mmCIF file of C-alpha atoms in Angstrom:
data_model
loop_
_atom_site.group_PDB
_atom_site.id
_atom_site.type_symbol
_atom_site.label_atom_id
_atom_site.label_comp_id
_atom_site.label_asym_id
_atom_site.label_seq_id
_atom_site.Cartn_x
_atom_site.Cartn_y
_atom_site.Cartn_z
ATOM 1 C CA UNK A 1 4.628 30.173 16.476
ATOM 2 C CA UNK A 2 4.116 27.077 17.912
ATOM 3 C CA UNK A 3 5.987 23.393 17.538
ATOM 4 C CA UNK A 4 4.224 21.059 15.344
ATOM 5 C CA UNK A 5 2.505 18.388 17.305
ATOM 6 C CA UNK A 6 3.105 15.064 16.945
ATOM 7 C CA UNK A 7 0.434 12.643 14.796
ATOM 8 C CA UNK A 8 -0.065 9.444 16.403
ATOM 9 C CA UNK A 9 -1.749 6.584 14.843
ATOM 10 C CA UNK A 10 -3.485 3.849 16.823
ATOM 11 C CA UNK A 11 -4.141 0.934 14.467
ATOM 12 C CA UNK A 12 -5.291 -3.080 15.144
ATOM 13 C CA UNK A 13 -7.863 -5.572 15.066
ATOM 14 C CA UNK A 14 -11.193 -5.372 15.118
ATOM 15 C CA UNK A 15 -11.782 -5.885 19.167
ATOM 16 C CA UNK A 16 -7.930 -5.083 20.114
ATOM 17 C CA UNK A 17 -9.265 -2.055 22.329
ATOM 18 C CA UNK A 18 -8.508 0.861 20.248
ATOM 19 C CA UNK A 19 -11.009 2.472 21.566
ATOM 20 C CA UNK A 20 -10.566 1.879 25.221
ATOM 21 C CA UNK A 21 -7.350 2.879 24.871
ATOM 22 C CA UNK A 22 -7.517 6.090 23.488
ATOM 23 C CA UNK A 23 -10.498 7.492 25.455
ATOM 24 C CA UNK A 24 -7.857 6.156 28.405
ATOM 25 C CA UNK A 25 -4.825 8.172 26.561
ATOM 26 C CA UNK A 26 -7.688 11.420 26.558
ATOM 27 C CA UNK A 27 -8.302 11.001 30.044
ATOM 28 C CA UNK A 28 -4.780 11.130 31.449
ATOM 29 C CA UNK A 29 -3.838 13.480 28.988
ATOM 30 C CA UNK A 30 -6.291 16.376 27.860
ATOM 31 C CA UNK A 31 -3.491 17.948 26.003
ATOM 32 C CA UNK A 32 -4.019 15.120 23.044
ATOM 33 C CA UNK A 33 -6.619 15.232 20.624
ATOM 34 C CA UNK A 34 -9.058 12.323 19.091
ATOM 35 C CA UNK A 35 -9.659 13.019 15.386
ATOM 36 C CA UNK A 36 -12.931 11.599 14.802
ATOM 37 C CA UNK A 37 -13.172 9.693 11.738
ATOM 38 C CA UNK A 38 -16.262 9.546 9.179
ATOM 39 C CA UNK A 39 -17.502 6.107 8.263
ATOM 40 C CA UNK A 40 -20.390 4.826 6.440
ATOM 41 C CA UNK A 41 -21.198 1.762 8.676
ATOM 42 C CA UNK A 42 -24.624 2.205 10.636
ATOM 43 C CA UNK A 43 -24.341 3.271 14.416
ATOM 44 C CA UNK A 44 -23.406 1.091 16.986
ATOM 45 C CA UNK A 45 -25.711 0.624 19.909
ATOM 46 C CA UNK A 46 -24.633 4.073 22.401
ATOM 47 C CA UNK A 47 -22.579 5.478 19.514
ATOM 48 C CA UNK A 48 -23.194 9.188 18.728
ATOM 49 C CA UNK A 49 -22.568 11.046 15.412
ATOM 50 C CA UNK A 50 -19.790 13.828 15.760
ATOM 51 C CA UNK A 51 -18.980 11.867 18.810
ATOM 52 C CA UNK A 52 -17.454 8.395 17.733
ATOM 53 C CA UNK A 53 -17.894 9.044 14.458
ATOM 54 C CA UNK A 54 -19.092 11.697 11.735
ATOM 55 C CA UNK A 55 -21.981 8.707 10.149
ATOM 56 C CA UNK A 56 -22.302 9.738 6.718
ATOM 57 C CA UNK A 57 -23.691 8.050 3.350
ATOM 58 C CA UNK A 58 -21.445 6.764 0.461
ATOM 59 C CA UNK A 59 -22.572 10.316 -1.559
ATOM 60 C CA UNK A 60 -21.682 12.367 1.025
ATOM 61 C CA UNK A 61 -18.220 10.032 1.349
ATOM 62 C CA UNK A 62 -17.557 9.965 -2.382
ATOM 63 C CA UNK A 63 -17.732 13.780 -1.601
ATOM 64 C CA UNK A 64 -15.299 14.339 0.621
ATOM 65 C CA UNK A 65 -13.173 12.033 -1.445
ATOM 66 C CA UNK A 66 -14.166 14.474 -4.866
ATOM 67 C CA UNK A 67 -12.838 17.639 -2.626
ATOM 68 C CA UNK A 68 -9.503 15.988 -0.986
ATOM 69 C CA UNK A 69 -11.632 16.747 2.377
ATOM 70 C CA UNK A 70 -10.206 13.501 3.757
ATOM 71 C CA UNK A 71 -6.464 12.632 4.909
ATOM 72 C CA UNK A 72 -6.530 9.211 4.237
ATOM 73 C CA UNK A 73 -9.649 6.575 3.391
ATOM 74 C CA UNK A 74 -10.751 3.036 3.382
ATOM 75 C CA UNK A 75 -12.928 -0.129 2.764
ATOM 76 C CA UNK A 76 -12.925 -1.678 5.931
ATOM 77 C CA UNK A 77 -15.337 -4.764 5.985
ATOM 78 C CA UNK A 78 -17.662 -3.359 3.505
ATOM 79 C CA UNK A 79 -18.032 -0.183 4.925
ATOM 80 C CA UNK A 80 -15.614 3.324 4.542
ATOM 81 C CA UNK A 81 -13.688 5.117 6.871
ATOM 82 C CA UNK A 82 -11.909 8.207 6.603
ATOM 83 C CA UNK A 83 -9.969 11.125 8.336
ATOM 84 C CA UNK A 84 -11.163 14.663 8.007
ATOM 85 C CA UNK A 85 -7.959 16.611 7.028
ATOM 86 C CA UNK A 86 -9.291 19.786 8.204
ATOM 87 C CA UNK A 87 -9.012 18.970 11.866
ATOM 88 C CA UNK A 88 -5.599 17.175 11.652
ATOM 89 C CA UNK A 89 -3.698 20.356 10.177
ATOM 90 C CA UNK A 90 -5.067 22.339 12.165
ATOM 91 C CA UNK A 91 -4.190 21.450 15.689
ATOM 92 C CA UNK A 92 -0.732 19.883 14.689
ATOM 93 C CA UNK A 93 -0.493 23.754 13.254
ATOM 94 C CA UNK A 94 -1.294 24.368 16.736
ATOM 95 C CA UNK A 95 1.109 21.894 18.805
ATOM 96 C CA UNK A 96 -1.362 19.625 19.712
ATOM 97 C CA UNK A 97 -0.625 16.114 19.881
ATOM 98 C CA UNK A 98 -3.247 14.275 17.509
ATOM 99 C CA UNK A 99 -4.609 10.719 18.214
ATOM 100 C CA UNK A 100 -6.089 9.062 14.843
ATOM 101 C CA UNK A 101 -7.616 5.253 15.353
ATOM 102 C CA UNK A 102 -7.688 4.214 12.464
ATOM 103 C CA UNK A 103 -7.514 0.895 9.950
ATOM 104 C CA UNK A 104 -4.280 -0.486 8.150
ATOM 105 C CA UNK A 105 -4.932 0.976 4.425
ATOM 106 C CA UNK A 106 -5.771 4.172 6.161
ATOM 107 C CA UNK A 107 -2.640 3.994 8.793
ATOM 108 C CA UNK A 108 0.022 3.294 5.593
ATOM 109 C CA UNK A 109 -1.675 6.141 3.679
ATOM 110 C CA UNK A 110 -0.741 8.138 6.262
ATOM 111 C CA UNK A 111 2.921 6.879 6.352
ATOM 112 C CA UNK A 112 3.252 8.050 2.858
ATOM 113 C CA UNK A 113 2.159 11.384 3.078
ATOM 114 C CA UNK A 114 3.338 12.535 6.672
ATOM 115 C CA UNK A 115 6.316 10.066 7.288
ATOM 116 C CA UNK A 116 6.761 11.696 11.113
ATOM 117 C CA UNK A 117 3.893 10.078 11.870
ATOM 118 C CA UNK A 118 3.953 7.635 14.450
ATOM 119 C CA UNK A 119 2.438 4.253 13.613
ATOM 120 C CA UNK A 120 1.586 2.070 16.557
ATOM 121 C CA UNK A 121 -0.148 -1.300 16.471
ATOM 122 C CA UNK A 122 -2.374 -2.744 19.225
ATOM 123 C CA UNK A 123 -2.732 -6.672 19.571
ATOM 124 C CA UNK A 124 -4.454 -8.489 21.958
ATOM 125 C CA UNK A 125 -2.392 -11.047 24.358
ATOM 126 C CA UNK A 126 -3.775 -13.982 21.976
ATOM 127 C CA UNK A 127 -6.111 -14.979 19.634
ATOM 128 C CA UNK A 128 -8.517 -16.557 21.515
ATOM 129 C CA UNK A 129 -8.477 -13.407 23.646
ATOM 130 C CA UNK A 130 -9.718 -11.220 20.559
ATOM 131 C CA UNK A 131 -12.317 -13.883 19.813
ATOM 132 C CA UNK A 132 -13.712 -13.696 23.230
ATOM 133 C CA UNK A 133 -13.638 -10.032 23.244
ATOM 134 C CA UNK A 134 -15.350 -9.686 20.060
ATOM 135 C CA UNK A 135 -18.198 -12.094 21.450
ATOM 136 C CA UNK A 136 -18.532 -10.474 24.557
ATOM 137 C CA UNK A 137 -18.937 -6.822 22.652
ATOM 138 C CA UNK A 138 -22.057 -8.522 21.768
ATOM 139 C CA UNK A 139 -22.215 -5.789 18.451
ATOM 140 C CA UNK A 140 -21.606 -8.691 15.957
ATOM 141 C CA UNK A 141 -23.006 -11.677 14.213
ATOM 142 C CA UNK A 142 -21.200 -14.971 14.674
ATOM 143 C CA UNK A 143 -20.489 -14.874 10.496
ATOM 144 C CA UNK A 144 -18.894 -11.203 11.114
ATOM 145 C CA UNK A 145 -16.802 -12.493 14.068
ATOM 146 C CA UNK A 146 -15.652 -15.199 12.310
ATOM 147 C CA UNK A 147 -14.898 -12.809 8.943
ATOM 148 C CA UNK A 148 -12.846 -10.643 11.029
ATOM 149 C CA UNK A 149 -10.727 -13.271 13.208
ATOM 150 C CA UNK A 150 -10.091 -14.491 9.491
ATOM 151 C CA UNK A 151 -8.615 -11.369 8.823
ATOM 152 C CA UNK A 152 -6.449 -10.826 11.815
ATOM 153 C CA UNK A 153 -3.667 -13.198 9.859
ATOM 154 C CA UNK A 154 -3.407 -10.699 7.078
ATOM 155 C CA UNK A 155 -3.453 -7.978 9.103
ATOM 156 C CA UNK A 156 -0.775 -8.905 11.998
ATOM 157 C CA UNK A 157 1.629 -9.299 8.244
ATOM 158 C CA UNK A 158 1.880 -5.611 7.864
ATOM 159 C CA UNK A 159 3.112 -4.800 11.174
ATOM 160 C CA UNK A 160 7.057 -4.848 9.986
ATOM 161 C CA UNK A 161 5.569 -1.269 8.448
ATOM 162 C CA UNK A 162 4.443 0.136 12.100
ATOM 163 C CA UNK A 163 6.784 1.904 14.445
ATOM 164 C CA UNK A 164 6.019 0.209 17.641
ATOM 165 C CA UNK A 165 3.634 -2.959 18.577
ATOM 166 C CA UNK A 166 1.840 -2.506 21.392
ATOM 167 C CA UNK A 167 0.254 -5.834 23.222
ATOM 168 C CA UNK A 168 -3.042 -4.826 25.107
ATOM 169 C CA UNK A 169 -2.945 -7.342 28.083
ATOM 170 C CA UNK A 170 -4.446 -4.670 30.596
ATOM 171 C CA UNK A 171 -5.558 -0.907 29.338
ATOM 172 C CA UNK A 172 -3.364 0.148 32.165
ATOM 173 C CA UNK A 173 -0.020 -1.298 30.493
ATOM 174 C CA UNK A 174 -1.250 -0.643 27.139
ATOM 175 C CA UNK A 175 -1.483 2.928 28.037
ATOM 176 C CA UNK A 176 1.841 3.225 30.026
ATOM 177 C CA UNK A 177 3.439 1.989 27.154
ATOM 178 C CA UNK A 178 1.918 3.924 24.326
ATOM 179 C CA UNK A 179 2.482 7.236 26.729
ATOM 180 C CA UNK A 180 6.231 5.906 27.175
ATOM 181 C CA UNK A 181 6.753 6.046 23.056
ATOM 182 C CA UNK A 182 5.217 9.029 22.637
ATOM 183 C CA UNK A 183 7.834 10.277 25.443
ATOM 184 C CA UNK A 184 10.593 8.966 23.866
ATOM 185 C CA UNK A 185 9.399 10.272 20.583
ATOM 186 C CA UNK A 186 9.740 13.656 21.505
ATOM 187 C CA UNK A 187 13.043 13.323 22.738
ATOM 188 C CA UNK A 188 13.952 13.341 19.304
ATOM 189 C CA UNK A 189 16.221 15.893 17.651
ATOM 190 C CA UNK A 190 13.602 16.744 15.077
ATOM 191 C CA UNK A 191 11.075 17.773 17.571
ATOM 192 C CA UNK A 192 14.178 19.796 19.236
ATOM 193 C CA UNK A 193 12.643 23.663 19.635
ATOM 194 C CA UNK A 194 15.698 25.539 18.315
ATOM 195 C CA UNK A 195 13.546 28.870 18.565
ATOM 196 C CA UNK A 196 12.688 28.132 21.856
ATOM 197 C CA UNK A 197 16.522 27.461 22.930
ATOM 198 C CA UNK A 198 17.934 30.979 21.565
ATOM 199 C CA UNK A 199 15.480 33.326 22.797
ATOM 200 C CA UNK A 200 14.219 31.521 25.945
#
């Protein structure tokens, strides 16, 4: 049978490169897994359905909710987001290391059911940074930039509940770092294959 992977959980603001960062984690590493979330918002320009996300309506989201299809959900900015369980269960079942990207509310839902999960939090260097990321993106209005560097306050407040912050000054030390926890994690005695030990 094989060890449980680990579940890792990539949270931060809008324009923190959560993204970047875990394609970056996928390419160094194809061992890990990217859950891919289902959301309601509308497609991004160069975003593809089962790709960056399952794109679904709110009926087809209320749905999943109705059927406990989704591991934890979300209003994010008017819009929901949620993680299929399905996949999850079934490659930690497996051993595989899991990599979900995913909001706050959905990243402290997660905390409560599966408390081994590992909670990290990406910030950008400063705040003036994330502004000029977000602008650059070029994928928002000026009223939704400003509506989401109003939230950052509120959000950077529940990071005493994360594991491990993670400051993304380059993708390169963001990703050394994040791949250094993860190390460290399984040096734990929990993840310690006792099975393994006596009959190897």
């Amino acid at each position: 049978m094989s060890k449980q992977g680990l579940l890792i959980v990539i949270s931060g603001p809008s324009g923190a490169g959560k993204g970047t960062i875990c394609q970056a984690l996928l390419e160094r590493d194809s061992s890990f897994c990217l859950s891919v979330s289902c959301t309601t918002r509308p497609p991004r320009s160069g975003e593809k359905h089962g790709i960056n996300y399952y794109f679904v309506g709110k009926e087809e989201f209320q749905r999943l909710i109705d059927e406990d299809q989704l591991l934890e959900y979300a209003k994010v900015y008017d819009n929901y987001y949620g993680t299929p369980r399905q996949f999850v269960v079934e490659k930690l079942a497996q051993g595989r290391d899991v990599i979900l990207e995913i909001d706050i509310q959905g990243a402290l839902q997660i905390k409560q059911k599966y408390p081994q999960g590992i909670l990290i939090f990406l910030v950008p260097p400063t705040l003036s940074i994330l502004q000029e990321r977000l602008t650059k993106r070029g994928t928002d209005s000026p009223e939704v930039i400003a509506h989401r560097l109003n939230c950052v306050c509120d959000e950077l407040s529940n990071t005493s509940q994360y594991d491990y912050l993670v400051t993304n000054d380059t993708v390169e030390h963001a990703v050394e770092m994040i791949e250094a926890i993860i190390k460290a994690e399984k040096c734990r005695p929990l993840h310690f294959d006792l099975q393994k030990f006596l009959t190897g």
